[in-house]
Short mmCIF file of C-alpha atoms in Angstrom, two decimals:
data_model
loop_
_atom_site.label_atom_id
_atom_site.label_comp_id
_atom_site.label_asym_id
_atom_site.label_seq_id
_atom_site.Cartn_x
_atom_site.Cartn_y
_atom_site.Cartn_z
CA UNK M 1 -10.00 2.18 -0.97
CA UNK M 2 -10.40 2.30 -4.70
CA UNK M 3 -7.78 5.06 -4.83
CA UNK M 4 -5.42 2.94 -2.75
CA UNK M 5 -5.89 0.08 -5.20
CA UNK M 6 -5.27 2.29 -8.22
CA UNK M 7 -2.14 3.94 -6.82
CA UNK M 8 -0.68 0.66 -5.57
CA UNK M 9 -1.27 -0.91 -8.99
CA UNK M 10 0.42 2.07 -10.63
CA UNK M 11 3.41 1.75 -8.26
CA UNK M 12 3.86 -2.01 -8.64
CA UNK M 13 5.72 -2.19 -11.99
CA UNK M 14 8.46 0.35 -11.23
CA UNK M 15 10.71 -1.80 -9.00
CA UNK M 16 10.98 -4.35 -11.82
CA UNK M 17 13.28 -1.85 -13.56
CA UNK M 18 16.05 -2.94 -11.17
CA UNK M 19 16.29 -6.35 -12.88
CA UNK M 20 17.08 -4.72 -16.22
CA UNK M 21 20.16 -2.89 -14.86
CA UNK M 22 19.25 0.37 -16.61
CA UNK M 23 21.01 3.71 -16.52
CA UNK M 24 21.10 5.82 -13.39
CA UNK M 25 18.48 8.17 -14.89
CA UNK M 26 16.06 5.26 -15.45
CA UNK M 27 16.63 4.01 -11.90
CA UNK M 28 16.07 7.49 -10.48
CA UNK M 29 12.87 7.94 -12.50
CA UNK M 30 11.65 4.49 -11.43
CA UNK M 31 12.33 5.18 -7.75
CA UNK M 32 10.64 8.58 -8.01
CA UNK M 33 7.51 7.20 -9.69
CA UNK M 34 7.29 4.22 -7.35
CA UNK M 35 7.61 6.49 -4.32
CA UNK M 36 5.07 8.96 -5.70
CA UNK M 37 2.38 6.39 -6.43
CA UNK M 38 3.00 4.38 -3.25
CA UNK M 39 2.78 7.53 -1.15
CA UNK M 40 -0.41 8.66 -2.88
CA UNK M 41 -1.90 5.26 -2.06
CA UNK M 42 -0.63 5.36 1.52
CA UNK M 43 -2.12 8.82 2.01
CA UNK M 44 -5.51 7.13 1.88
CA UNK M 45 -4.79 4.62 4.65
CA UNK M 46 -5.66 6.88 7.59
CA UNK M 47 -8.96 8.17 6.16
CA UNK M 48 -9.97 4.61 5.26
CA UNK M 49 -9.13 3.43 8.76
CA UNK M 50 -11.21 6.23 10.26
CA UNK M 51 -14.05 5.30 7.93
CA UNK M 52 -14.17 1.62 8.85
CA UNK M 53 -13.47 1.85 12.60
CA UNK M 54 -15.74 3.33 15.20
CA UNK M 55 -14.36 6.50 16.82
CA UNK M 56 -13.24 4.88 20.07
CA UNK M 57 -10.95 2.47 18.17
CA UNK M 58 -9.38 4.91 15.71
CA UNK M 59 -6.33 5.93 17.75
CA UNK M 60 -5.57 2.27 18.48
CA UNK M 61 -5.88 1.43 14.79
CA UNK M 62 -3.58 4.29 13.80
CA UNK M 63 -1.06 3.16 16.42
CA UNK M 64 -1.14 -0.38 15.07
CA UNK M 65 -0.61 0.91 11.52
CA UNK M 66 2.39 2.97 12.67
CA UNK M 67 3.81 -0.01 14.58
CA UNK M 68 3.37 -2.29 11.57
CA UNK M 69 5.04 0.26 9.26
CA UNK M 70 8.06 0.56 11.57
CA UNK M 71 8.40 -3.20 11.98
CA UNK M 72 7.99 -3.80 8.24
CA UNK M 73 10.61 -1.17 7.41
CA UNK M 74 13.12 -2.69 9.82
CA UNK M 75 12.42 -6.24 8.68
CA UNK M 76 12.58 -5.26 5.00
CA UNK M 77 16.00 -3.67 5.48
CA UNK M 78 17.26 -6.79 7.24
CA UNK M 79 15.74 -9.12 4.63
CA UNK M 80 17.13 -7.10 1.70
CA UNK M 81 20.61 -7.25 3.18
CA UNK M 82 20.33 -10.97 3.82
CA UNK M 83 18.88 -11.85 0.40
CA UNK M 84 21.19 -9.54 -1.56
CA UNK M 85 24.05 -12.06 -1.54
CA UNK M 86 21.95 -14.90 -2.94
CA UNK M 87 19.64 -13.13 -5.36
CA UNK M 88 21.10 -9.68 -6.01
CA UNK M 89 19.64 -6.36 -5.06
CA UNK M 90 17.72 -6.07 -8.35
CA UNK M 91 15.74 -9.22 -7.61
CA UNK M 92 15.10 -8.14 -4.04
CA UNK M 93 13.73 -4.78 -5.18
CA UNK M 94 11.67 -6.49 -7.86
CA UNK M 95 10.02 -8.57 -5.14
CA UNK M 96 8.58 -5.28 -3.91
CA UNK M 97 6.44 -5.32 -7.06
CA UNK M 98 4.79 -8.51 -5.86
CA UNK M 99 4.21 -6.97 -2.44
CA UNK M 100 2.60 -3.88 -4.00
CA UNK M 101 0.39 -6.07 -6.14
CA UNK M 102 -0.65 -7.97 -3.02
CA UNK M 103 -1.41 -4.68 -1.24
CA UNK M 104 -3.50 -3.55 -4.22
CA UNK M 105 -5.48 -6.79 -4.23
CA UNK M 106 -6.01 -6.56 -0.47
CA UNK M 107 -7.27 -2.97 -0.83
CA UNK M 108 -9.59 -4.05 -3.64
CA UNK M 109 -10.93 -6.87 -1.46
CA UNK M 110 -11.55 -4.37 1.36
CA UNK M 111 -13.31 -2.03 -1.04
CA UNK M 112 -15.61 -4.82 -2.17
CA UNK M 113 -16.27 -5.82 1.44
CA UNK M 114 -17.11 -2.33 2.77
CA UNK M 115 -18.68 -0.50 -0.21
CA UNK M 116 -22.27 -1.60 0.47
CA UNK M 117 -22.03 -0.53 4.11
CA UNK M 118 -20.52 2.82 3.09
CA UNK M 119 -23.27 3.47 0.55
CA UNK M 120 -25.93 2.63 3.14
CA UNK M 121 -24.32 5.01 5.64
CA UNK M 122 -24.07 7.74 3.01
CA UNK M 123 -27.72 7.44 2.01
CA UNK M 124 -28.81 7.48 5.68
CA UNK M 125 -26.65 10.53 6.36
CA UNK M 126 -27.99 12.38 3.30
CA UNK M 127 -31.58 11.67 4.40
CA UNK M 128 -31.07 13.45 7.74
#
């Protein structure tokens, strides 16, 4: 979860570039770096889920994550189109920075909540 936090924090500033109306090269680099760091953070979601859920609940948890990702993607596309007229696409994309920051803080909160339990499990496993 610490890796998720780090990668989400690294991804958060890149959508702000859209407000500045930079060159196409700067936009492409920003999109690439945002996608890279966000994906590296997201790659840790499934292992974390499997770590915090008992085995009988893991497939349900993964299904819920996939459902939430699909719904969020559809809603985000709709919301971006709706808000584009009032705020501009640069502002809409910059709002993604706030969402990434929120995701990073949520992952950090989860890390703080589960780290003691994980350490206890690790010590018990090592003692066997």
